[in-house]
């Protein structure tokens, strides 16, 4: 059994209205077993100025190098090592939960399973697998291309069958897909509505890449759960 004792000079527990001072946190086998007022102990204690719950990063592409400005095509082996580095970096920075919104070939779910089995260390993951986009739309290289309500419904059901935690769709173009206008509306309100219907029937949430105003509105009226980016929001969108 591994044991760790932390003296939190300031502890934010995410529940109380105000931070607590001088708390002694006992951790056994990676789980908090007790929190009490600080007192002297014969065991080794780690002294920390501030202790908080783990942070969430709600929009991650786990296999991609961070940053822009390169056209290099990375091999699957290189992406695997980037993935492992990213997972470790998240933990070291205090991020314990990530939402992965788009990965080729549903690799994110395989990574999630490797973390859950203890093969590699990393944060808890909510996985979207492949995104759903229109033919030639933003993210088509790694996503599922679908046109019309029937194809969109089929794509959603396929992702649910494969075990996604959340469904990611593309309401507009984006800067990372060549030849696509970032602000243009892509999947229609009707197409997104059937995807969202299937996700909600299965108890899953939905998210959409949406930069341009009309595409954002299409997604909102379709019943989307979260807007990603939302660059050109207007008052109607905000309301």
Tab-separated table of C-alpha atoms in Angstrom:
chain	number	residue	atom	x	y	z
A	1	UNK	CA	0.000	0.000	0.000
A	2	UNK	CA	1.327	3.427	-0.988
A	3	UNK	CA	0.611	6.313	1.354
A	4	UNK	CA	1.003	10.054	0.938
A	5	UNK	CA	0.280	12.838	3.439
A	6	UNK	CA	-0.071	16.430	2.271
A	7	UNK	CA	-0.250	19.543	4.425
A	8	UNK	CA	-2.367	22.038	2.461
A	9	UNK	CA	-1.760	25.531	3.767
A	10	UNK	CA	-4.759	26.533	1.673
A	11	UNK	CA	-7.205	23.901	0.401
A	12	UNK	CA	-9.930	24.562	-2.173
A	13	UNK	CA	-12.233	21.546	-2.161
A	14	UNK	CA	-14.702	22.698	-4.821
A	15	UNK	CA	-17.617	22.323	-2.395
A	16	UNK	CA	-17.138	24.849	0.405
A	17	UNK	CA	-17.896	28.529	-0.096
A	18	UNK	CA	-14.450	29.552	1.110
A	19	UNK	CA	-10.997	27.925	1.077
A	20	UNK	CA	-9.911	26.028	4.171
A	21	UNK	CA	-6.572	26.603	5.866
A	22	UNK	CA	-4.042	24.143	7.282
A	23	UNK	CA	-5.613	20.843	6.268
A	24	UNK	CA	-3.925	17.438	6.452
A	25	UNK	CA	-4.832	15.215	3.499
A	26	UNK	CA	-4.126	11.475	3.711
A	27	UNK	CA	-3.938	9.543	0.445
A	28	UNK	CA	-3.702	5.759	0.170
A	29	UNK	CA	-3.259	3.930	-3.136
A	30	UNK	CA	-4.138	7.080	-5.041
A	31	UNK	CA	-7.369	7.791	-3.132
A	32	UNK	CA	-8.050	10.433	-0.498
A	33	UNK	CA	-9.013	8.616	2.700
A	34	UNK	CA	-9.199	11.525	5.148
A	35	UNK	CA	-9.000	15.304	5.456
A	36	UNK	CA	-8.499	16.823	8.907
A	37	UNK	CA	-7.089	19.849	10.656
A	38	UNK	CA	-3.311	19.986	10.486
A	39	UNK	CA	-1.473	18.369	13.384
A	40	UNK	CA	2.007	17.039	14.025
A	41	UNK	CA	2.656	13.495	12.863
A	42	UNK	CA	5.622	11.137	12.821
A	43	UNK	CA	5.010	10.338	9.152
A	44	UNK	CA	6.628	12.191	6.276
A	45	UNK	CA	4.518	15.146	5.156
A	46	UNK	CA	4.568	17.090	1.882
A	47	UNK	CA	3.904	20.779	2.507
A	48	UNK	CA	1.950	22.558	-0.236
A	49	UNK	CA	0.929	26.198	-0.395
A	50	UNK	CA	-2.336	25.551	-2.301
A	51	UNK	CA	-4.194	22.316	-3.052
A	52	UNK	CA	-7.159	22.268	-5.454
A	53	UNK	CA	-9.246	19.638	-7.237
A	54	UNK	CA	-7.858	18.577	-10.620
A	55	UNK	CA	-8.465	20.926	-13.519
A	56	UNK	CA	-10.522	20.033	-16.613
A	57	UNK	CA	-9.366	20.788	-20.163
A	58	UNK	CA	-12.553	20.612	-22.198
A	59	UNK	CA	-11.169	20.827	-25.741
A	60	UNK	CA	-8.191	18.622	-26.554
A	61	UNK	CA	-6.744	16.884	-29.622
A	62	UNK	CA	-4.560	14.452	-27.765
A	63	UNK	CA	-2.408	13.097	-30.615
A	64	UNK	CA	-1.411	16.341	-32.301
A	65	UNK	CA	1.721	18.435	-31.656
A	66	UNK	CA	0.847	21.709	-29.970
A	67	UNK	CA	0.976	24.845	-32.125
A	68	UNK	CA	0.675	25.922	-35.736
A	69	UNK	CA	3.093	26.642	-38.549
A	70	UNK	CA	4.087	23.195	-39.801
A	71	UNK	CA	2.949	21.078	-42.727
A	72	UNK	CA	4.897	18.036	-41.553
A	73	UNK	CA	2.982	14.788	-41.710
A	74	UNK	CA	3.539	12.864	-38.498
A	75	UNK	CA	3.675	9.087	-38.471
A	76	UNK	CA	1.446	7.074	-36.178
A	77	UNK	CA	4.501	6.194	-34.069
A	78	UNK	CA	5.372	9.881	-33.638
A	79	UNK	CA	1.777	10.675	-32.712
A	80	UNK	CA	1.806	7.894	-30.132
A	81	UNK	CA	4.815	9.428	-28.402
A	82	UNK	CA	3.280	12.905	-28.576
A	83	UNK	CA	0.181	11.394	-26.962
A	84	UNK	CA	2.160	9.911	-24.092
A	85	UNK	CA	3.996	13.211	-23.542
A	86	UNK	CA	0.735	15.177	-23.575
A	87	UNK	CA	-0.852	12.798	-21.055
A	88	UNK	CA	2.088	13.205	-18.677
A	89	UNK	CA	2.150	16.993	-19.167
A	90	UNK	CA	-1.547	17.230	-18.279
A	91	UNK	CA	-1.036	15.389	-15.010
A	92	UNK	CA	2.072	17.401	-14.104
A	93	UNK	CA	0.154	20.659	-14.705
A	94	UNK	CA	-2.764	19.571	-12.511
A	95	UNK	CA	-5.186	18.580	-15.296
A	96	UNK	CA	-6.892	15.335	-14.312
A	97	UNK	CA	-9.776	15.253	-16.826
A	98	UNK	CA	-9.832	16.041	-20.548
A	99	UNK	CA	-12.496	16.095	-23.247
A	100	UNK	CA	-10.973	14.820	-26.510
A	101	UNK	CA	-12.948	16.342	-29.380
A	102	UNK	CA	-11.845	14.567	-32.501
A	103	UNK	CA	-9.297	11.856	-33.249
A	104	UNK	CA	-8.622	9.858	-36.420
A	105	UNK	CA	-9.697	6.220	-36.393
A	106	UNK	CA	-11.145	6.556	-32.882
A	107	UNK	CA	-7.621	6.320	-31.444
A	108	UNK	CA	-8.683	8.376	-28.420
A	109	UNK	CA	-10.814	5.517	-27.101
A	110	UNK	CA	-7.836	3.160	-27.353
A	111	UNK	CA	-5.733	5.692	-25.444
A	112	UNK	CA	-8.470	5.988	-22.820
A	113	UNK	CA	-8.467	2.212	-22.384
A	114	UNK	CA	-4.653	2.160	-22.026
A	115	UNK	CA	-4.881	4.761	-19.254
A	116	UNK	CA	-7.739	2.967	-17.511
A	117	UNK	CA	-5.792	-0.324	-17.581
A	118	UNK	CA	-2.671	1.323	-16.133
A	119	UNK	CA	-0.542	0.776	-19.232
A	120	UNK	CA	0.274	4.506	-19.395
A	121	UNK	CA	-0.386	7.387	-17.019
A	122	UNK	CA	-2.823	10.079	-18.025
A	123	UNK	CA	-5.965	12.004	-17.100
A	124	UNK	CA	-9.486	10.651	-17.229
A	125	UNK	CA	-10.824	11.067	-20.774
A	126	UNK	CA	-14.164	11.828	-22.404
A	127	UNK	CA	-13.794	10.706	-26.035
A	128	UNK	CA	-15.539	11.796	-29.234
A	129	UNK	CA	-13.726	9.526	-31.680
A	130	UNK	CA	-14.132	10.783	-35.235
A	131	UNK	CA	-16.030	14.008	-35.889
A	132	UNK	CA	-19.023	14.149	-38.238
A	133	UNK	CA	-18.709	16.639	-41.103
A	134	UNK	CA	-20.176	17.291	-44.526
A	135	UNK	CA	-18.355	15.882	-47.560
A	136	UNK	CA	-15.194	17.950	-47.954
A	137	UNK	CA	-16.000	19.906	-44.807
A	138	UNK	CA	-13.770	20.889	-41.929
A	139	UNK	CA	-11.965	17.840	-40.560
A	140	UNK	CA	-12.948	15.506	-43.399
A	141	UNK	CA	-9.516	13.845	-43.441
A	142	UNK	CA	-10.018	12.261	-40.019
A	143	UNK	CA	-13.803	12.385	-39.683
A	144	UNK	CA	-16.947	10.746	-41.014
A	145	UNK	CA	-18.318	12.532	-44.087
A	146	UNK	CA	-22.123	12.589	-44.083
A	147	UNK	CA	-24.680	14.427	-46.238
A	148	UNK	CA	-28.403	14.585	-45.585
A	149	UNK	CA	-30.350	13.523	-42.522
A	150	UNK	CA	-30.167	9.768	-43.146
A	151	UNK	CA	-26.386	9.706	-43.530
A	152	UNK	CA	-25.958	11.936	-40.484
A	153	UNK	CA	-28.177	9.701	-38.370
A	154	UNK	CA	-26.213	6.656	-39.550
A	155	UNK	CA	-22.911	8.345	-38.678
A	156	UNK	CA	-24.133	9.148	-35.170
A	157	UNK	CA	-25.329	5.589	-34.605
A	158	UNK	CA	-21.994	4.262	-35.885
A	159	UNK	CA	-20.055	6.359	-33.384
A	160	UNK	CA	-22.335	5.310	-30.541
A	161	UNK	CA	-21.815	1.666	-31.550
A	162	UNK	CA	-18.055	2.227	-31.381
A	163	UNK	CA	-18.350	3.549	-27.812
A	164	UNK	CA	-17.888	7.314	-27.926
A	165	UNK	CA	-18.649	9.336	-24.797
A	166	UNK	CA	-19.648	12.464	-26.734
A	167	UNK	CA	-20.408	13.262	-30.383
A	168	UNK	CA	-18.501	16.061	-32.135
A	169	UNK	CA	-19.940	17.653	-35.282
A	170	UNK	CA	-18.802	20.416	-37.618
A	171	UNK	CA	-21.222	23.304	-38.011
A	172	UNK	CA	-18.746	25.547	-39.876
A	173	UNK	CA	-15.447	25.518	-41.687
A	174	UNK	CA	-12.158	25.869	-39.853
A	175	UNK	CA	-8.674	27.238	-40.284
A	176	UNK	CA	-6.949	23.829	-40.177
A	177	UNK	CA	-8.609	22.431	-43.331
A	178	UNK	CA	-7.168	23.747	-46.584
A	179	UNK	CA	-9.619	25.151	-49.107
A	180	UNK	CA	-12.383	25.631	-46.530
A	181	UNK	CA	-13.833	29.006	-45.536
A	182	UNK	CA	-13.621	29.073	-41.704
A	183	UNK	CA	-16.748	31.146	-41.204
A	184	UNK	CA	-19.024	29.338	-43.631
A	185	UNK	CA	-21.937	27.237	-42.429
A	186	UNK	CA	-21.498	23.535	-43.256
A	187	UNK	CA	-23.751	20.860	-41.732
A	188	UNK	CA	-27.324	22.172	-41.787
A	189	UNK	CA	-29.606	22.631	-38.820
A	190	UNK	CA	-31.659	19.626	-39.950
A	191	UNK	CA	-28.594	17.416	-40.335
A	192	UNK	CA	-27.268	18.359	-36.910
A	193	UNK	CA	-30.678	17.887	-35.289
A	194	UNK	CA	-30.816	14.168	-36.130
A	195	UNK	CA	-27.255	13.635	-34.856
A	196	UNK	CA	-28.132	15.376	-31.615
A	197	UNK	CA	-31.365	13.390	-31.338
A	198	UNK	CA	-29.461	10.092	-31.606
A	199	UNK	CA	-26.839	11.211	-29.086
A	200	UNK	CA	-29.435	12.335	-26.559
A	201	UNK	CA	-31.409	9.106	-26.959
A	202	UNK	CA	-28.246	7.273	-25.897
A	203	UNK	CA	-27.569	9.638	-22.987
A	204	UNK	CA	-24.617	11.332	-24.678
A	205	UNK	CA	-23.817	15.024	-25.021
A	206	UNK	CA	-22.872	16.772	-28.261
A	207	UNK	CA	-20.354	19.454	-29.162
A	208	UNK	CA	-19.744	21.374	-32.356
A	209	UNK	CA	-16.886	23.239	-33.943
A	210	UNK	CA	-18.588	26.525	-34.835
A	211	UNK	CA	-16.879	29.784	-35.820
A	212	UNK	CA	-19.226	31.705	-38.128
A	213	UNK	CA	-22.456	33.274	-36.863
A	214	UNK	CA	-24.915	31.380	-39.077
A	215	UNK	CA	-23.332	28.019	-38.306
A	216	UNK	CA	-23.440	28.771	-34.586
A	217	UNK	CA	-27.147	29.602	-34.856
A	218	UNK	CA	-27.842	26.443	-36.862
A	219	UNK	CA	-26.248	24.367	-34.115
A	220	UNK	CA	-28.034	26.187	-31.307
A	221	UNK	CA	-31.447	25.781	-32.923
A	222	UNK	CA	-30.620	22.114	-33.585
A	223	UNK	CA	-30.181	21.616	-29.824
A	224	UNK	CA	-26.395	21.374	-29.469
A	225	UNK	CA	-24.964	21.026	-25.949
A	226	UNK	CA	-21.777	23.042	-26.410
A	227	UNK	CA	-20.362	25.497	-28.927
A	228	UNK	CA	-16.610	25.184	-29.473
A	229	UNK	CA	-14.784	28.400	-30.416
A	230	UNK	CA	-17.867	30.565	-31.087
A	231	UNK	CA	-15.773	33.339	-32.613
A	232	UNK	CA	-18.527	35.368	-34.258
A	233	UNK	CA	-21.253	35.223	-31.632
A	234	UNK	CA	-23.951	37.878	-31.789
A	235	UNK	CA	-26.540	38.832	-29.180
A	236	UNK	CA	-29.051	36.272	-30.482
A	237	UNK	CA	-26.477	33.512	-30.009
A	238	UNK	CA	-25.636	34.694	-26.520
A	239	UNK	CA	-29.305	34.884	-25.523
